[in-house]
Coordinates of C-alpha atoms in Angstrom, one line a residue:
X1 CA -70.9 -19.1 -73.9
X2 CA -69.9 -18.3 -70.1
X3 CA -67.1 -16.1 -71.3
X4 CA -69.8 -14.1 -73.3
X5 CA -72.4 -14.1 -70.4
X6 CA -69.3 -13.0 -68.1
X7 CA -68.3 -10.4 -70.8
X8 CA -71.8 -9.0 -71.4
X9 CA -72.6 -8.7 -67.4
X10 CA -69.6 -6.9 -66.8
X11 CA -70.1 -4.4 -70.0
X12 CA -73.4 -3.8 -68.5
X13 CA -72.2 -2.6 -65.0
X14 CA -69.1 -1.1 -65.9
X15 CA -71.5 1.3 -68.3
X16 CA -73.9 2.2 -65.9
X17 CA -70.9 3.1 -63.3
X18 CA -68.3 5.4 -65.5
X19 CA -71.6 6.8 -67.1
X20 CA -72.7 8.3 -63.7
X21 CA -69.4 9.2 -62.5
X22 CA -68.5 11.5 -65.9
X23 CA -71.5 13.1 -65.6
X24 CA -70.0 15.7 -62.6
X25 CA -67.0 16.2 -64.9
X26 CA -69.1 17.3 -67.8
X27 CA -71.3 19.5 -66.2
X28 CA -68.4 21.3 -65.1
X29 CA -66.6 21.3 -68.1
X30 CA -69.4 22.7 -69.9
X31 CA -69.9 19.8 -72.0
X32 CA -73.5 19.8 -72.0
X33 CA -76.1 19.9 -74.7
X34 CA -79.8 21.4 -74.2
X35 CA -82.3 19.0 -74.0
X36 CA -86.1 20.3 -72.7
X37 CA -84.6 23.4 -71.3
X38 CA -82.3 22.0 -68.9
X39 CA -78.4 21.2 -69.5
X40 CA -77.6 17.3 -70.5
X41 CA -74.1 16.1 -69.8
X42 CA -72.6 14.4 -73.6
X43 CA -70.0 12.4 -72.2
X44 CA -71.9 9.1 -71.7
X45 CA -70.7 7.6 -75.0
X46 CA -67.5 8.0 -73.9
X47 CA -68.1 5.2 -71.6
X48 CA -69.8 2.9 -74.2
X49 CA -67.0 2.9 -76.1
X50 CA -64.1 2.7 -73.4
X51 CA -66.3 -0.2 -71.8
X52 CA -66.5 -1.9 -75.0
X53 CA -62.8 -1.7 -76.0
X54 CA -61.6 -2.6 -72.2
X55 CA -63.7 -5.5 -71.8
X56 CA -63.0 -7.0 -76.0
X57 CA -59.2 -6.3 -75.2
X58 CA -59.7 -8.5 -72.2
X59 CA -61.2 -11.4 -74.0
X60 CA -58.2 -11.0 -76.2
X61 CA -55.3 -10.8 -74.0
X62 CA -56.5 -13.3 -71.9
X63 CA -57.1 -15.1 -75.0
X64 CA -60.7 -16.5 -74.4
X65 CA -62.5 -14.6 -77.1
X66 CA -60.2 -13.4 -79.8
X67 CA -61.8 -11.5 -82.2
X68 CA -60.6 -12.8 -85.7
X69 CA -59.1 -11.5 -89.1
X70 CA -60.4 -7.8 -89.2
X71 CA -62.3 -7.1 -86.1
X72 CA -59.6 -5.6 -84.2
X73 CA -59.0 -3.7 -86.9
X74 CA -62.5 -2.5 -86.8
X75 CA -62.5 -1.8 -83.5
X76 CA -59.5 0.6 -83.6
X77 CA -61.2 2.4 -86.5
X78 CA -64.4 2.6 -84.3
X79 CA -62.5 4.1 -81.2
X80 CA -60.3 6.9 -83.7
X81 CA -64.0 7.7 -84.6
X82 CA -64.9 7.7 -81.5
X83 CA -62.2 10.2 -80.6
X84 CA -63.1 12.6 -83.2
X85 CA -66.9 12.5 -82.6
X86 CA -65.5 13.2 -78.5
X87 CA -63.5 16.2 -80.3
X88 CA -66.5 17.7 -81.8
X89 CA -68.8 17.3 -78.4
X90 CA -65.9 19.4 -76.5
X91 CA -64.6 21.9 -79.4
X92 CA -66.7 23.2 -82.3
X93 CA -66.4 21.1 -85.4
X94 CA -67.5 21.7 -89.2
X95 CA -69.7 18.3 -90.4
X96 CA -67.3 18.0 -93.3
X97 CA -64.2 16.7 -91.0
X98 CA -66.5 14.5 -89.2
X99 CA -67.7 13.2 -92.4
X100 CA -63.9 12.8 -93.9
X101 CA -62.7 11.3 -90.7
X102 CA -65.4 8.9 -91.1
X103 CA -64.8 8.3 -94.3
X104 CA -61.0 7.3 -93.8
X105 CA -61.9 5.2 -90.8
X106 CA -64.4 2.8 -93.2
X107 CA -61.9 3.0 -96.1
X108 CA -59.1 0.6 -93.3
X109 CA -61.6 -1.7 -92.7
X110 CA -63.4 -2.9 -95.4
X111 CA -62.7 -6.0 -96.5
X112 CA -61.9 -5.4 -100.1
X113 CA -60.6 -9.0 -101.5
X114 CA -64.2 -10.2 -100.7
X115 CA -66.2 -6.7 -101.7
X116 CA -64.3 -5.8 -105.1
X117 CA -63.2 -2.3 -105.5
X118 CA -66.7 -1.1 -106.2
X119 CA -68.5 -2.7 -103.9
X120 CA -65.9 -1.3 -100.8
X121 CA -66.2 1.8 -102.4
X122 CA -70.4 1.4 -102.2
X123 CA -69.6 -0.2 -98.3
X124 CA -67.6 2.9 -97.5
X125 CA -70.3 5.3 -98.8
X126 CA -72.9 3.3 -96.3
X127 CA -70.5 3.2 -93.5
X128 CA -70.2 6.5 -93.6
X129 CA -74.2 7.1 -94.2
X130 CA -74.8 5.1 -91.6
X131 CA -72.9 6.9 -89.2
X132 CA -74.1 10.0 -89.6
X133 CA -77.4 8.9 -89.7
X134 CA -77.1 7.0 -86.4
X135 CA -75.7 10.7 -84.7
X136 CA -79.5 12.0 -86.3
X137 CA -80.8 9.7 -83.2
X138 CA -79.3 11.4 -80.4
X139 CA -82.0 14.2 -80.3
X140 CA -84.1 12.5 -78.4
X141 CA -83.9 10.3 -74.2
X142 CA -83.1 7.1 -75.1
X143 CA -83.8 6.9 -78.8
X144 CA -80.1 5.9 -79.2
X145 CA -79.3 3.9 -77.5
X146 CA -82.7 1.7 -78.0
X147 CA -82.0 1.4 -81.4
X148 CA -78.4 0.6 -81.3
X149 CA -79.2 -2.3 -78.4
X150 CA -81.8 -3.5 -81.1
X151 CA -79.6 -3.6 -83.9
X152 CA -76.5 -4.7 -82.1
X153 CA -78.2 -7.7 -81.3
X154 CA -79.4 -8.3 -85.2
X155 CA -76.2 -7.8 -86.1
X156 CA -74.9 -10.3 -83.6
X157 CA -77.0 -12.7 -84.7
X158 CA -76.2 -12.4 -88.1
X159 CA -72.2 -12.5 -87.4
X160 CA -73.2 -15.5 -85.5
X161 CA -74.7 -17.3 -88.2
X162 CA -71.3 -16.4 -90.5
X163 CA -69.4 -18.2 -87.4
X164 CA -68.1 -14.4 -87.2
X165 CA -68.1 -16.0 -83.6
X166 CA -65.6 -12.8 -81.8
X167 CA -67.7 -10.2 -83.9
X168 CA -70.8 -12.0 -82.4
X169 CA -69.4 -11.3 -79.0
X170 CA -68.3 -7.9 -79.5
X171 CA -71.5 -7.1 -80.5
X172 CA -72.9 -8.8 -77.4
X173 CA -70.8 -6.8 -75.0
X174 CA -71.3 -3.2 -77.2
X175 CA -75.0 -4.3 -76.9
X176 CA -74.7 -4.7 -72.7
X177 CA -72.7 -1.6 -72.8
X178 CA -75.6 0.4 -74.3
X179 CA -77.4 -1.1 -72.0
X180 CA -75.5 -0.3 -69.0
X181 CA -75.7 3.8 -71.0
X182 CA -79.5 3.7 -71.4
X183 CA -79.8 2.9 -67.2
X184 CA -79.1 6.9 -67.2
X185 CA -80.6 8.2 -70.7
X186 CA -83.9 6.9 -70.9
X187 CA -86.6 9.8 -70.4
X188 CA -85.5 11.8 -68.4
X189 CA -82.3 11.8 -69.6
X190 CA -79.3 12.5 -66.9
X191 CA -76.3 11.4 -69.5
X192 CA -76.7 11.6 -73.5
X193 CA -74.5 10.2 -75.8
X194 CA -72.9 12.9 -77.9
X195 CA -71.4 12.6 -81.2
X196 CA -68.8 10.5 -79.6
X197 CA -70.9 7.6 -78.6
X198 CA -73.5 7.9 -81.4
X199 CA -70.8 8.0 -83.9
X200 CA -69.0 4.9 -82.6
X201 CA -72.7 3.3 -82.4
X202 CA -73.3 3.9 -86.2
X203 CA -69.5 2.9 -87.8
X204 CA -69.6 0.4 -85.6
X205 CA -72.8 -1.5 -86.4
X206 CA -72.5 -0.6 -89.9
X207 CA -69.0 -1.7 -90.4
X208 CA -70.0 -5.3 -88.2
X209 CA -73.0 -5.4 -90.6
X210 CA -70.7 -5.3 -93.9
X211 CA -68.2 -8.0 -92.8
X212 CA -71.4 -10.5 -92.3
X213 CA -72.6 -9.7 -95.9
X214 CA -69.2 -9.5 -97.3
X215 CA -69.1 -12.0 -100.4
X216 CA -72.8 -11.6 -100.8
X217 CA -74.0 -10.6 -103.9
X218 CA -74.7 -6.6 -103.9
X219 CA -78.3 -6.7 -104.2
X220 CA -79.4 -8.9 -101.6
X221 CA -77.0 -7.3 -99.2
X222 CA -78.1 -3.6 -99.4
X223 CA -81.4 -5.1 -98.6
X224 CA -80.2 -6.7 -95.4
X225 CA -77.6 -3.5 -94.8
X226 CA -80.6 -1.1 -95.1
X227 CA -83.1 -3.6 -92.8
X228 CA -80.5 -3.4 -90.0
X229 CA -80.3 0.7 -90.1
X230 CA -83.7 1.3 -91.0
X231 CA -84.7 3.6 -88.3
X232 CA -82.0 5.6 -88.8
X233 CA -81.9 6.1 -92.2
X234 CA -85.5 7.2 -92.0
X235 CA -84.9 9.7 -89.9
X236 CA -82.2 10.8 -91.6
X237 CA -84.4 11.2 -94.9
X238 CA -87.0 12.9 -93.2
X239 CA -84.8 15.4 -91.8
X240 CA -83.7 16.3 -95.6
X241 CA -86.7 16.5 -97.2
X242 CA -88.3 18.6 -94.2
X243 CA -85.4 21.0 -94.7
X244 CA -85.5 21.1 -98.2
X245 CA -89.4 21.7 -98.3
X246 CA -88.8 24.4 -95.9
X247 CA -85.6 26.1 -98.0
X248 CA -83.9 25.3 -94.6
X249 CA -80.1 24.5 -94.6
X250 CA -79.5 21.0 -93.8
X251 CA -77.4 21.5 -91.1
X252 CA -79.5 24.1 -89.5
X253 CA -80.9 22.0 -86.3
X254 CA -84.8 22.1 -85.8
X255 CA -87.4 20.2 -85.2
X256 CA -87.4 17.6 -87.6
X257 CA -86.7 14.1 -86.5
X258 CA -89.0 11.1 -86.0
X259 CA -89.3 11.4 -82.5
X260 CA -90.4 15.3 -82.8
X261 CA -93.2 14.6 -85.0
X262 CA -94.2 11.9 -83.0
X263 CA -94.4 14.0 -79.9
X264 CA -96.8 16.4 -82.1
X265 CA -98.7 13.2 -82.4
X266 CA -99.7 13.1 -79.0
X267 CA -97.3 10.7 -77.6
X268 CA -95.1 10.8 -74.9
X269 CA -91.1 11.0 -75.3
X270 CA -91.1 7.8 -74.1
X271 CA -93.8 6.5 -76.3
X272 CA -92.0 7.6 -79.0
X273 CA -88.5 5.9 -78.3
X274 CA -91.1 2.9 -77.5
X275 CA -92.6 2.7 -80.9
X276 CA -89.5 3.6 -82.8
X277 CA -87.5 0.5 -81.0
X278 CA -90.9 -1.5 -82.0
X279 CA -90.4 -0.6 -85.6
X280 CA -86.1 -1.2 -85.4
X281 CA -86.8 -4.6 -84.1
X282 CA -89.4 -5.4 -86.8
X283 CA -87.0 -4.4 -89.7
X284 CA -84.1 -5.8 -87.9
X285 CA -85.8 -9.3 -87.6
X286 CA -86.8 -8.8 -91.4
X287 CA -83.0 -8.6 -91.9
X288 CA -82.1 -11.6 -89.7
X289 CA -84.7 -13.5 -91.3
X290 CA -83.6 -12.4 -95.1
X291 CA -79.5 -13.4 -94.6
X292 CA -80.8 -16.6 -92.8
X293 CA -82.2 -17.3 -95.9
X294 CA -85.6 -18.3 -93.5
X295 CA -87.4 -15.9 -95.6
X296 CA -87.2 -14.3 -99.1
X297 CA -85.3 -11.2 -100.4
X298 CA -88.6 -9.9 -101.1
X299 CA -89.2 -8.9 -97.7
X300 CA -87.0 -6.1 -98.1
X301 CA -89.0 -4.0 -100.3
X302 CA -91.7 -4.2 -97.9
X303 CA -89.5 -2.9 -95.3
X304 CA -87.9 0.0 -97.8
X305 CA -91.5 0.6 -98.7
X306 CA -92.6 0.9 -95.0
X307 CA -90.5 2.9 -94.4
X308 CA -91.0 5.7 -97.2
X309 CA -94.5 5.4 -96.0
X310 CA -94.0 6.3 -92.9
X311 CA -91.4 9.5 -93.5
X312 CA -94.0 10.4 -96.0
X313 CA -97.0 10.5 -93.3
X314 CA -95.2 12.1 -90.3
X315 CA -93.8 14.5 -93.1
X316 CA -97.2 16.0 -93.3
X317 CA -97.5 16.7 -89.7
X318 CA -96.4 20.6 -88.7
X319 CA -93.8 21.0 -86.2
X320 CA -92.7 24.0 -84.4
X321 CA -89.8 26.0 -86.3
X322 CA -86.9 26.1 -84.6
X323 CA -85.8 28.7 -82.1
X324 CA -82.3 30.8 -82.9
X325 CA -80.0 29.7 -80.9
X326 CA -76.6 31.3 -79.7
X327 CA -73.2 30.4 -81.6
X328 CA -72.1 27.0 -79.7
X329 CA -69.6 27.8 -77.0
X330 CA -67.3 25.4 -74.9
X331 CA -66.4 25.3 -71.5
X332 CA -68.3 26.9 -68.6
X333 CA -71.4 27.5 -71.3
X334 CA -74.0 25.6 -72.8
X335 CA -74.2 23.6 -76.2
X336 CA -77.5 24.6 -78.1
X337 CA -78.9 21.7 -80.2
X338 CA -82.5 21.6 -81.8
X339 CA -82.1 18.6 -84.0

């Protein structure tokens, strides 16, 4: 316990420090996005994840807080994501490596003698899903990062209750570490988290979320896996059928996401990250409660349901089309996103 409280507090600074200080090597490296008209340094998930990886190797050198059969493994295949998602923020990228890369990283660390061959196969395709979704959520100050301190802590919880007791703490210091990140991205935003962080956010959690349900039958556990990513799979469903309703090409940024229909709403950016961390926690507790067993897997449905309403409503509500943007350049100019 004081280990974790130790481990946490010095996620949580160590963040907020190496977060500021890359923030003068992006801007000069070009390694910007555009958020509201004004350049955003990306490299702010690179600190999330070296944080997190220093301060879990620590706990297992000094061995205090080893992290058990798997999680290391994990881990490694969260940072190679990691490194690929940091390749696409400085160098252009097509979607389908990031998506293959992915893909191969979830493949080396499912647990496959507890899944079956199918059900890894199924926990890949949502590993993967997951993670892509999760990068949807870097569009917006803070929305990230919210929602990845909100599941983290779910999914800690749930590890916990598995006696998953070094993926609990992992979890507990990747949660400090967004922490530490969201000290300089909440509204307005002076670091964002680029592919490379929001990638590493969504295998990450997702992977975590599959070794708690691992051995679980494969109803009940897409429940809970879909309860702990709610938010972003929303998102992620809106954007498509937005696109697709407007004949747009699906990875053609614009306008499209949660928090931008929100905003047309009336609320503020940071009212928006607000109520969409209000609805992650309430889907995320719905997930806790459900692989407790505390409540029934009936509960799910009203999330899933929830859910659909919700993309279904703020589907309806016009946003502005998106603006052409330049080709994306690298180094000395500006990266152009809309979505």
């Amino acid at each position: 316990m004081l280990y974790g409280i130790a481990a946490a507090s010095a996620a949580l600074l160590l963040t907020a420090v190496l977060a500021a200080l890359l923030r003068v090597p992006a801007l000069r490296a070009g390694i910007v996005d555009r958020r509201r008209q004004r350049p955003l340094p990306v490299l702010g998930g690179v600190a999330v994840v070296a944080v997190t990886c220093l301060v879990a190797w620590a706990g297992v050198w000094t061995k205090v807080a080893p992290l058990g059969d798997g999680v290391a493994e994990l881990l490694v295949a969260g940072a190679a994501v990691a490194v690929l998602g940091l390749v696409a923020d400085v160098w252009r990228l097509r979607a389908r490596v990031l998506v293959a890369g992915t893909a191969v990283a979830a493949a080396c660390v499912v647990p496959y003698d507890e899944t079956g061959v199918w059900g890894g196969i199924l926990a890949v395709g949502w590993i993967v899903f997951a993670s892509v979704a999760f990068k949807g959520l870097d569009h917006a100050d803070g929305l990230a990062g919210t929602v990845g301190v909100v599941a983290a802590f779910g999914t800690g919880v749930c590890a916990a209750a598995e006696v998953m007791d070094g993926l609990a703490v992992l979890l507990s210091v990747f949660a400090a570490a967004l922490t530490g990140f969201l000290m300089h991205n909440w509204h307005p935003a002076r670091v964002g988290m680029g592919a490379c962080g929001s990638l590493f956010t969504g295998f990450l959690l997702s992977s975590a979320a599959v070794f708690t349900r691992a051995g679980y039958a494969l109803g009940p556990t897409a429940g809970v896996l879909f309860c702990l990513g709610a938010v972003a799979a929303g998102d992620f469903l809106l954007v498509v059928l937005a696109r697709a309703a407007a004949r747009r090409p699906l990875l053609r940024r614009g306008p499209d996401h949660l928090a931008h229909r929100l905003r047309r709403l009336g609320l503020t950016p940071p009212g928006a990250v607000v109520l969409l961390g209000a609805g992650s926690f309430s889907t995320v507790l719905v997930g806790v409660l459900v692989h407790a067993g505390w409540t029934g897997d009936g509960a799910v449905l009203w999330v899933a349901g929830g859910t659909l309403l919700v993309v279904l409503v703020l589907l309806r509500i016009p946003v502005q089309p998106p603006r052409r943007t330049v080709s994306t350049q690298v180094r000395g100019q500006l990266r152009v996103r809309n979505g």
